[in-house]
XYZ file of C-alpha atoms in Angstrom:
93
model
C 9.615 83.356 -22.212
C 6.217 83.791 -23.304
C 3.355 81.296 -22.948
C 3.709 78.621 -25.769
C 1.418 78.604 -28.790
C -0.217 75.162 -29.590
C -0.578 74.313 -33.098
C -1.187 71.115 -35.123
C 1.425 69.501 -37.299
C -0.476 70.515 -40.368
C -0.676 74.187 -39.275
C 3.076 74.272 -38.408
C 4.026 72.659 -41.726
C 2.330 75.615 -43.566
C 4.372 78.253 -41.924
C 7.455 76.653 -40.331
C 9.590 79.681 -40.880
C 7.196 81.770 -38.878
C 7.163 79.330 -36.216
C 11.033 79.443 -36.075
C 11.011 83.135 -36.092
C 8.433 83.407 -33.355
C 10.583 81.206 -31.228
C 13.789 83.079 -31.875
C 12.547 86.764 -31.733
C 9.589 86.663 -29.697
C 10.845 83.887 -27.251
C 7.503 82.209 -27.867
C 7.794 78.203 -27.930
C 5.349 76.400 -30.174
C 3.861 72.995 -28.952
C 3.206 70.878 -31.972
C 0.264 68.309 -31.735
C -0.457 65.312 -33.876
C -4.019 63.853 -33.638
C -4.666 66.078 -30.675
C -1.584 64.724 -28.667
C 1.343 67.011 -27.879
C 4.425 65.663 -29.777
C 7.192 68.190 -29.781
C 8.160 71.762 -28.946
C 9.963 74.286 -31.119
C 12.197 76.609 -28.957
C 15.084 78.992 -29.615
C 18.461 77.362 -29.728
C 19.775 79.489 -27.079
C 16.988 78.512 -24.874
C 17.595 74.835 -25.748
C 21.229 75.251 -24.860
C 20.429 76.847 -21.612
C 18.039 74.103 -20.689
C 20.685 71.364 -21.686
C 23.294 73.157 -19.285
C 20.873 73.312 -16.441
C 20.146 69.449 -16.942
C 23.672 68.615 -17.245
C 24.677 70.673 -14.097
C 21.805 68.890 -12.248
C 22.883 65.516 -13.233
C 26.554 66.314 -12.313
C 25.524 67.752 -8.821
C 23.315 64.326 -8.275
C 26.397 62.267 -9.321
C 28.590 64.017 -7.083
C 26.133 63.664 -4.071
C 25.993 59.770 -4.987
C 29.883 59.695 -5.071
C 30.064 61.591 -1.769
C 27.502 59.247 -0.121
C 29.455 56.088 -1.461
C 32.764 57.574 -0.336
C 31.442 58.258 3.266
C 30.093 54.632 3.354
C 33.391 53.237 2.356
C 35.278 52.346 -0.823
C 34.608 48.599 -1.009
C 32.479 47.684 -4.062
C 32.373 51.321 -5.121
C 32.743 52.785 -8.712
C 34.359 55.847 -9.786
C 32.155 59.038 -10.718
C 33.030 58.338 -14.328
C 31.998 54.634 -14.120
C 28.785 55.628 -12.340
C 28.036 58.287 -15.119
C 28.652 55.813 -17.904
C 26.326 53.137 -16.125
C 23.587 55.639 -15.756
C 23.854 56.843 -19.357
C 23.768 53.359 -20.722
C 20.506 52.697 -18.740
C 18.945 55.704 -20.378
C 19.802 54.249 -23.960
């Protein structure tokens, strides 16, 4: 992946197709700014899916570690891995 290009919302709006092509073909993300503040990033869909898998795998590994720790401490008052995941996801919403 190449270093990102930084462009304002107005610049991106004027050539969005080029921004998407650059993300897909050149593997160059575009950071979109609004009033000088970074707001969003345009990346290739395959890169997005790869990053999602990494995040999901990391979350699953973390939940498994928590479950293993809970199991080693005893079962009283513990919740299942599925219940724990639901609780954590509810906190993020």
